[in-house]
Amino acid sequence: MLRRRSHSKVGSTAPSHEELLRLVEAAGTVADHSSLRPWRLIELRGDARDVLGAALAEAEGASAGGREKIIAKVRRAPLLIAIVAVYRPSGKVPHWEQEAVASGVAHALSLLLDEAGWGVLWRTGSQTRHDAVREAHRLKKNEQLLGWLYVGDVPGGGSGSDASKPLRRKLVDPADHLSSL
Ligand SMILES: Cc1cc2nc3c(=O)[nH]c(=O)nc-3n(C[C@H](O)[C@H](O)[C@H](O)COP(=O)(O)O)c2cc1C
């Protein structure tokens, strides 16, 4: 975890569906109040990424040239994993707790992918909750997008596979974040 970092530039190779299944199984072990499993993930590969690009362009009211740029941006990674919070009816577990679970799964999956040597960057944006973007993912009324993990290979190896790569990120001072009453 100390070595993990986001990778904004990744190559054209992505983990297979089968590899992803294994990692999602592990990520799904996060703590989950009442075990509601209030999340799902959507893989976007190949031309499916253009469905998202077109929806983002529509949401932004982009020109034809702008649309092409947005589509190219979405194509920066060979695999996008949409993170979806799925709100379950519960008198005990409010939506924020269910989002915490979905978010926890996404963080755990990021760590697992990083450890396996893949580059990951969690991306959001002002249009994440736009109707066009919701429709592109065929979200139901009780679902909310929390963004996308952009995933691909790291030229030269990811932090999981290349421990010798210098750490660019400053670590937090734990004393600033941990106090006592
Ligand atoms: C919920 C969430 C949303 C994020 N959205 C974006 C984003 O839209 N664009 C982006 O460049 N990075 C985004 N990030 C990644 C952060 O930029 C990144 O974690 C931060 O720059 C620190 O880098 P590090 O992860 O290597 O420590 C997001 C991260 C989280 C957890």
XYZ file of N, CA and C and ligand atoms in Angstrom:
574
model
N 0.827 -1.204 0.000
C 0.000 0.000 0.000
C 0.864 1.258 0.000
N 2.010 1.184 0.678
C 2.912 2.339 0.681
C 3.439 2.649 -0.716
N 3.528 1.615 -1.543
C 4.063 1.798 -2.892
C 3.001 2.194 -3.911
N 1.728 1.977 -3.597
C 0.676 2.214 -4.590
C 0.652 3.658 -5.044
N 0.406 3.837 -6.309
C 0.185 5.186 -6.818
C -0.681 5.098 -8.066
N -1.303 6.213 -8.393
C -2.149 6.241 -9.582
C -1.280 6.345 -10.825
N -1.761 5.765 -11.913
C -1.044 5.844 -13.191
C -1.969 6.483 -14.224
N -1.627 7.702 -14.630
C -2.493 8.385 -15.594
C -2.208 7.916 -17.024
N -1.017 7.400 -17.244
C -0.672 6.901 -18.590
C -0.459 5.400 -18.519
N -1.250 4.681 -19.281
C -1.093 3.224 -19.294
C -0.995 2.739 -20.738
N -0.519 1.506 -20.886
C -0.362 0.916 -22.218
C -1.658 0.268 -22.692
N -1.542 -0.513 -23.777
C -2.753 -1.015 -24.441
C -3.174 -2.413 -23.991
N -2.443 -2.979 -23.019
C -2.804 -4.320 -22.531
C -3.605 -4.187 -21.238
N -4.636 -5.023 -21.115
C -5.496 -4.962 -19.922
C -5.621 -6.341 -19.290
N -5.953 -6.396 -18.008
C -6.208 -7.714 -17.405
C -7.410 -8.364 -18.085
N -7.376 -9.683 -18.159
C -8.483 -10.403 -18.804
C -9.707 -10.383 -17.891
N -10.833 -10.739 -18.470
C -12.077 -10.845 -17.693
C -11.889 -11.850 -16.549
N -11.195 -12.949 -16.848
C -10.997 -13.995 -15.827
C -10.134 -13.468 -14.684
N -9.075 -12.749 -15.018
C -8.219 -12.190 -13.949
C -9.019 -11.217 -13.094
N -9.841 -10.431 -13.790
C -10.653 -9.441 -13.082
C -11.630 -10.125 -12.119
N -12.209 -11.234 -12.556
C -13.164 -11.952 -11.697
C -12.506 -12.335 -10.369
N -11.281 -12.804 -10.467
C -10.537 -13.227 -9.268
C -10.315 -12.036 -8.330
N -9.948 -10.902 -8.911
C -9.662 -9.721 -8.101
C -10.947 -9.133 -7.508
N -12.020 -9.199 -8.291
C -13.303 -8.662 -7.802
C -13.807 -9.517 -6.632
N -13.552 -10.811 -6.712
C -13.945 -11.697 -5.605
C -13.240 -11.251 -4.322
N -11.948 -10.941 -4.451
C -11.182 -10.501 -3.279
C -11.649 -9.120 -2.816
N -11.873 -8.212 -3.767
C -12.307 -6.853 -3.399
C -13.670 -6.885 -2.707
N -14.463 -7.888 -3.063
C -15.808 -8.009 -2.501
C -15.831 -8.445 -1.045
N -14.654 -8.615 -0.446
C -14.620 -8.994 0.969
C -14.643 -7.771 1.890
N -14.775 -6.566 1.336
C -14.783 -5.375 2.208
C -15.950 -5.451 3.188
N -15.795 -4.785 4.318
C -16.861 -4.760 5.318
C -18.117 -4.156 4.690
N -19.263 -4.715 5.038
C -20.508 -4.369 4.338
C -21.662 -4.519 5.333
N -22.121 -3.382 5.883
C -23.181 -3.383 6.888
C -24.418 -4.115 6.354
N -24.853 -5.132 7.053
C -26.005 -5.977 6.677
C -25.761 -6.786 5.406
N -24.527 -6.827 4.936
C -24.179 -7.583 3.710
C -25.158 -7.290 2.569
N -25.381 -6.021 2.293
C -26.334 -5.641 1.236
C -25.733 -5.790 -0.166
N -24.413 -5.900 -0.241
C -23.728 -5.950 -1.547
C -24.228 -4.803 -2.439
N -24.072 -3.578 -1.977
C -24.683 -2.447 -2.703
C -23.774 -1.881 -3.793
N -23.337 -2.721 -4.670
C -22.414 -2.266 -5.715
C -22.405 -3.242 -6.879
N -22.014 -2.711 -8.014
C -21.682 -3.560 -9.160
C -20.666 -2.808 -10.012
N -20.001 -3.557 -10.876
C -18.956 -2.991 -11.726
C -19.287 -3.316 -13.174
N -18.927 -2.404 -14.075
C -19.186 -2.643 -15.503
C -17.861 -2.506 -16.256
N -17.511 -3.550 -17.010
C -16.284 -3.500 -17.832
C -16.575 -2.788 -19.143
N -15.729 -1.854 -19.505
C -15.832 -1.204 -20.818
C -14.514 -1.435 -21.543
N -14.589 -2.182 -22.621
C -13.398 -2.485 -23.428
C -13.704 -2.166 -24.887
N -12.675 -1.972 -25.662
C -12.835 -1.782 -27.107
C -13.811 -0.663 -27.423
N -14.718 -0.943 -28.383
C -15.637 0.106 -28.841
C -16.666 0.486 -27.779
N -16.861 -0.354 -26.772
C -17.811 -0.008 -25.698
C -17.384 1.299 -25.021
N -16.084 1.591 -25.053
C -15.602 2.838 -24.446
C -16.157 4.053 -25.184
N -16.432 3.877 -26.496
C -16.946 5.016 -27.275
C -18.371 5.376 -26.873
N -19.092 4.404 -26.330
C -20.445 4.688 -25.842
C -20.343 5.700 -24.704
N -19.355 5.495 -23.836
C -19.130 6.454 -22.743
C -18.631 7.788 -23.307
N -17.671 7.733 -24.236
C -17.131 8.964 -24.819
C -18.243 9.803 -25.446
N -19.124 9.141 -26.196
C -20.223 9.864 -26.861
C -21.168 10.463 -25.825
N -21.422 9.720 -24.756
C -22.331 10.217 -23.704
C -21.718 11.413 -22.981
N -20.426 11.350 -22.709
C -19.752 12.486 -22.047
C -19.791 13.714 -22.956
N -19.595 13.483 -24.271
C -19.632 14.597 -25.231
C -21.027 15.207 -25.264
N -22.040 14.360 -25.269
C -23.424 14.855 -25.263
C -23.690 15.656 -23.989
N -23.225 15.109 -22.857
C -23.446 15.784 -21.561
C -22.783 17.164 -21.551
N -21.659 17.274 -22.220
C -20.938 18.549 -22.240
C -21.389 19.464 -23.366
N -22.280 18.973 -24.235
C -22.708 19.747 -25.392
C -21.535 20.052 -26.307
N -20.657 19.059 -26.488
C -19.417 19.271 -27.256
C -19.691 19.384 -28.757
N -18.821 20.128 -29.432
C -18.868 20.217 -30.895
C -18.363 18.899 -31.466
N -18.430 18.756 -32.799
C -17.962 17.501 -33.419
C -16.484 17.261 -33.088
N -15.679 18.334 -33.132
C -14.251 18.193 -32.818
C -14.052 17.852 -31.348
N -14.841 18.500 -30.504
C -14.758 18.242 -29.062
C -15.137 16.803 -28.748
N -16.136 16.310 -29.486
C -16.604 14.932 -29.288
C -15.460 13.951 -29.553
N -14.739 14.170 -30.654
C -13.632 13.268 -30.998
C -12.545 13.286 -29.917
N -12.307 14.480 -29.361
C -11.276 14.601 -28.314
C -11.699 13.843 -27.062
N -12.980 13.988 -26.716
C -13.478 13.307 -25.505
C -13.399 11.794 -25.697
N -13.799 11.334 -26.894
C -13.750 9.883 -27.177
C -12.297 9.391 -27.087
N -11.367 10.193 -27.611
C -9.946 9.802 -27.557
C -9.464 9.743 -26.102
N -9.949 10.671 -25.272
C -9.546 10.673 -23.851
C -10.012 9.410 -23.140
N -11.244 9.025 -23.439
C -11.776 7.809 -22.803
C -10.978 6.591 -23.251
N -10.452 6.672 -24.485
C -9.667 5.546 -25.026
C -8.240 5.504 -24.495
N -7.934 6.364 -23.505
C -6.571 6.384 -22.961
C -6.182 5.073 -22.292
N -7.174 4.315 -21.856
C -6.878 3.019 -21.214
C -7.656 1.931 -21.942
N -7.082 0.720 -22.027
C -7.777 -0.359 -22.735
C -8.988 -0.905 -21.969
N -8.999 -0.650 -20.669
C -10.105 -1.154 -19.843
C -10.555 -0.067 -18.882
N -11.852 0.184 -18.882
C -12.448 1.060 -17.864
C -13.399 0.202 -17.043
N -13.375 0.422 -15.747
C -14.311 -0.302 -14.882
C -15.195 0.742 -14.206
N -16.455 0.770 -14.616
C -17.392 1.721 -13.996
C -17.772 1.189 -12.615
N -17.759 2.102 -11.647
C -18.103 1.730 -10.269
C -19.513 2.240 -10.012
N -20.388 1.325 -9.661
C -21.790 1.698 -9.486
C -22.244 1.371 -8.063
N -22.760 2.387 -7.372
C -23.398 2.132 -6.072
C -24.833 1.713 -6.360
N -25.241 0.611 -5.770
C -26.596 0.091 -5.974
C -27.317 0.172 -4.631
N -28.174 1.163 -4.495
C -28.826 1.388 -3.199
C -29.885 0.323 -2.950
N -29.704 -0.396 -1.858
C -30.672 -1.436 -1.470
C -31.622 -0.867 -0.428
N -32.894 -1.313 -0.458
C -33.814 -0.835 0.573
C -33.350 -1.329 1.943
N -33.239 -0.425 2.894
C -32.809 -0.815 4.239
C -33.217 0.267 5.220
N -33.831 -0.142 6.310
C -34.181 0.825 7.344
C -32.975 1.160 8.209
N -31.928 0.370 8.073
C -30.791 0.458 8.979
C -29.545 1.065 8.317
N -29.404 0.843 7.024
C -28.162 1.232 6.343
C -28.449 2.363 5.342
N -28.122 3.613 5.720
C -28.404 4.734 4.816
C -27.527 4.695 3.567
N -27.893 5.541 2.598
C -27.169 5.542 1.317
C -25.674 5.797 1.480
N -25.325 6.682 2.428
C -23.892 6.999 2.532
C -23.096 5.765 2.954
N -23.699 4.917 3.755
C -22.973 3.705 4.156
C -22.832 2.756 2.968
N -23.859 2.742 2.120
C -23.809 1.860 0.950
C -22.774 2.384 -0.053
N -22.675 3.705 -0.166
C -21.633 4.291 -1.031
C -20.240 3.987 -0.468
N -20.150 3.967 0.863
C -18.854 3.654 1.483
C -18.414 2.241 1.098
N -19.372 1.326 1.005
C -19.039 -0.051 0.624
C -18.590 -0.095 -0.845
N -19.371 0.541 -1.719
C -19.028 0.548 -3.151
C -17.663 1.203 -3.358
N -17.438 2.292 -2.638
C -16.165 2.992 -2.737
C -15.029 2.119 -2.191
N -15.321 1.405 -1.110
C -14.319 0.504 -0.527
C -13.933 -0.593 -1.509
N -14.917 -1.109 -2.227
C -14.632 -2.137 -3.240
C -13.714 -1.557 -4.312
N -14.008 -0.327 -4.735
C -13.198 0.299 -5.787
C -11.761 0.527 -5.306
N -11.606 0.988 -4.075
C -10.252 1.182 -3.545
C -9.522 -0.163 -3.418
N -10.234 -1.162 -2.907
C -9.601 -2.483 -2.752
C -9.191 -3.032 -4.117
N -10.080 -2.872 -5.102
C -9.767 -3.376 -6.443
C -8.573 -2.622 -7.034
N -8.508 -1.318 -6.786
C -7.356 -0.533 -7.257
C -6.062 -1.084 -6.671
N -6.103 -1.373 -5.379
C -4.912 -1.901 -4.708
C -4.526 -3.270 -5.259
N -5.531 -4.109 -5.461
C -5.260 -5.462 -5.976
C -4.684 -5.399 -7.381
N -5.245 -4.515 -8.214
C -4.735 -4.360 -9.579
C -3.299 -3.836 -9.547
N -3.067 -2.862 -8.668
C -1.731 -2.282 -8.540
C -0.730 -3.361 -8.115
N -1.147 -4.143 -7.137
C -0.274 -5.216 -6.635
C 0.030 -6.231 -7.732
N -0.955 -6.440 -8.620
C -0.765 -7.399 -9.716
C 0.051 -6.789 -10.859
N 0.447 -5.511 -10.686
C 1.320 -4.898 -11.688
C 0.613 -4.007 -12.693
N -0.723 -3.842 -12.556
C -1.465 -3.011 -13.497
C -1.479 -1.556 -13.042
N -1.556 -0.649 -14.003
C -1.685 0.772 -13.694
C -3.164 1.124 -13.592
N -3.514 1.915 -12.581
C -4.925 2.262 -12.336
C -5.043 3.749 -12.022
N -6.079 4.371 -12.548
C -6.433 5.732 -12.119
C -7.954 5.818 -12.019
N -8.415 6.216 -10.856
C -9.864 6.419 -10.633
C -10.191 7.790 -11.186
N -11.080 7.826 -12.187
C -11.467 9.127 -12.770
C -12.944 9.395 -12.547
N -13.247 10.658 -12.311
C -14.646 11.096 -12.230
C -14.781 12.275 -13.190
N -15.624 13.210 -12.874
C -15.778 14.387 -13.729
C -17.124 15.008 -13.470
N -17.289 16.238 -13.950
C -18.535 16.965 -13.655
C -19.745 16.293 -14.308
N -19.515 15.451 -15.327
C -20.646 14.835 -16.037
C -20.944 13.410 -15.566
N -20.278 12.998 -14.494
C -20.439 11.598 -14.052
C -21.905 11.245 -13.775
N -22.671 12.253 -13.289
C -24.063 11.950 -12.913
C -25.080 12.486 -13.913
N -24.587 12.876 -15.097
C -25.486 13.388 -16.134
C -26.352 12.239 -16.675
N -27.604 12.584 -17.070
C -28.531 11.555 -17.558
C -27.977 10.771 -18.744
N -27.286 11.479 -19.666
C -26.742 10.782 -20.850
C -25.717 9.731 -20.424
N -24.945 10.063 -19.398
C -23.903 9.134 -18.921
C -24.568 7.978 -18.162
N -25.589 8.301 -17.387
C -26.353 7.252 -16.693
C -26.937 6.268 -17.707
N -27.558 6.842 -18.753
C -28.221 5.997 -19.763
C -27.217 5.119 -20.503
N -26.029 5.670 -20.780
C -24.998 4.881 -21.474
C -24.640 3.625 -20.681
N -24.748 3.714 -19.360
C -24.421 2.557 -18.501
C -25.667 1.750 -18.135
N -26.795 2.179 -18.669
C -28.098 1.529 -18.390
C -28.339 1.415 -16.884
N -28.089 2.526 -16.181
C -28.292 2.509 -14.725
C -29.781 2.502 -14.391
N -30.093 1.825 -13.309
C -31.477 1.845 -12.825
C -31.628 3.030 -11.872
N -32.876 3.309 -11.494
C -33.165 4.473 -10.642
C -32.409 4.432 -9.319
N -32.186 3.227 -8.816
C -31.541 3.094 -7.498
C -30.021 2.965 -7.619
N -29.471 3.414 -8.749
C -28.026 3.267 -8.951
C -27.364 4.629 -9.207
N -26.118 4.713 -8.800
C -25.353 5.951 -8.975
C -23.922 5.611 -9.377
N -23.419 6.325 -10.378
C -22.032 6.092 -10.811
C -21.059 6.790 -9.872
N -20.015 6.103 -9.486
C -18.982 6.713 -8.637
C -17.702 6.968 -9.429
N -17.756 6.786 -10.743
C -16.579 7.027 -11.575
C -16.095 5.751 -12.234
N -14.896 5.810 -12.780
C -14.334 4.695 -13.547
C -12.883 4.464 -13.137
N -12.527 3.205 -13.016
C -11.105 2.870 -12.875
C -10.565 2.693 -14.291
N -9.585 3.509 -14.672
C -8.906 3.361 -15.961
C -7.724 2.423 -15.716
N -7.697 1.321 -16.444
C -6.716 0.260 -16.154
C -5.927 -0.138 -17.402
N -4.645 -0.338 -17.237
C -3.818 -0.839 -18.337
C -2.433 -1.188 -17.820
N -1.620 -1.702 -18.721
C -0.265 -2.066 -18.294
C 0.573 -0.807 -18.097
N 1.586 -0.950 -17.249
C 2.503 0.159 -16.989
C 3.795 -0.139 -17.726
N 4.112 0.666 -18.747
C 5.377 0.407 -19.434
C 6.522 0.411 -18.417
N 7.293 -0.646 -18.382
C 8.381 -0.739 -17.404
C 7.951 -1.421 -16.119
N 6.650 -1.742 -15.997
C 6.169 -2.467 -14.820
C 5.478 -1.574 -13.825
N 4.420 -2.069 -13.204
C 3.676 -1.313 -12.200
C 4.380 -1.342 -10.879
N 3.834 -0.617 -9.898
C 4.500 -0.579 -8.597
C 4.515 -1.957 -7.960
N 3.486 -2.780 -8.295
C 3.455 -4.117 -7.717
C 4.604 -4.971 -8.225
N 5.000 -4.728 -9.491
C 6.020 -5.596 -10.067
C 7.395 -4.929 -10.090
N 7.442 -3.671 -9.696
C 8.715 -2.960 -9.774
C 8.940 -2.150 -8.496
N 9.327 -2.865 -7.453
C 9.479 -2.229 -6.146
C 10.630 -1.234 -6.127
N 11.533 -1.330 -7.121
C 12.716 -0.478 -7.090
C 12.418 0.935 -7.622
N 11.275 1.100 -8.299
C 10.923 2.410 -8.861
C 10.767 3.415 -7.728
N 11.389 4.594 -7.840
C 11.302 5.527 -6.724
C 9.873 6.023 -6.498
N 9.525 6.222 -5.260
C 8.190 6.687 -4.896
C 8.107 8.192 -5.154
N 7.148 8.590 -6.026
C 7.032 10.004 -6.350
C 6.149 10.748 -5.355
N 5.302 9.988 -4.683
C 4.287 10.599 -3.838
C 4.817 10.758 -2.419
N 4.500 11.917 -1.816
C 4.889 12.145 -0.434
C 3.903 11.387 0.457
N 4.415 10.643 1.376
C 3.522 9.919 2.280
C 2.915 10.888 3.287
N 1.745 10.545 3.792
C 1.127 11.411 4.799
C 1.906 11.288 6.109
N 1.829 12.351 6.912
C 2.352 12.244 8.273
C 1.215 11.650 9.103
N 1.361 10.411 9.538
C 0.228 9.757 10.208
C -0.245 10.510 11.443
N 0.671 11.210 12.100
C 0.295 11.944 13.325
C -0.698 13.072 13.019
N -0.701 13.558 11.756
C -1.664 14.602 11.385
C -3.069 14.046 11.240
N -3.175 12.744 11.118
C -4.466 12.141 10.794
C -4.984 11.217 11.885
N -4.233 11.096 12.949
C -4.642 10.191 14.020
C -4.518 10.899 15.351
N -5.643 11.041 16.038
C -5.611 11.717 17.339
C -6.393 10.863 18.340
N -6.422 11.333 19.566
C -7.186 10.653 20.609
C -8.145 11.658 21.233
N -9.204 11.166 21.800
C -10.131 12.081 22.504
C -9.548 12.464 23.839
C -13.154 9.322 -5.966
C -11.932 9.676 -6.762
C -12.051 10.403 -7.922
C -10.936 10.747 -8.677
N -11.091 11.461 -9.835
C -10.017 11.782 -10.581
C -10.175 12.482 -11.797
O -11.276 12.793 -12.228
N -9.049 12.802 -12.498
C -7.806 12.449 -12.049
O -6.820 12.786 -12.704
N -7.633 11.752 -10.911
C -8.707 11.420 -10.158
N -8.536 10.685 -9.008
C -7.192 10.179 -8.655
C -6.403 11.183 -7.901
O -6.072 12.221 -8.786
C -5.122 10.550 -7.347
O -5.435 9.572 -6.429
C -4.261 11.625 -6.724
O -3.726 12.424 -7.750
C -3.139 11.103 -5.867
O -2.300 10.298 -6.630
P -1.941 8.859 -6.075
O -3.211 8.044 -6.175
O -0.842 8.366 -6.938
O -1.533 9.026 -4.645
C -9.646 10.339 -8.238
C -9.529 9.577 -7.069
C -10.644 9.256 -6.334
C -10.502 8.414 -5.100
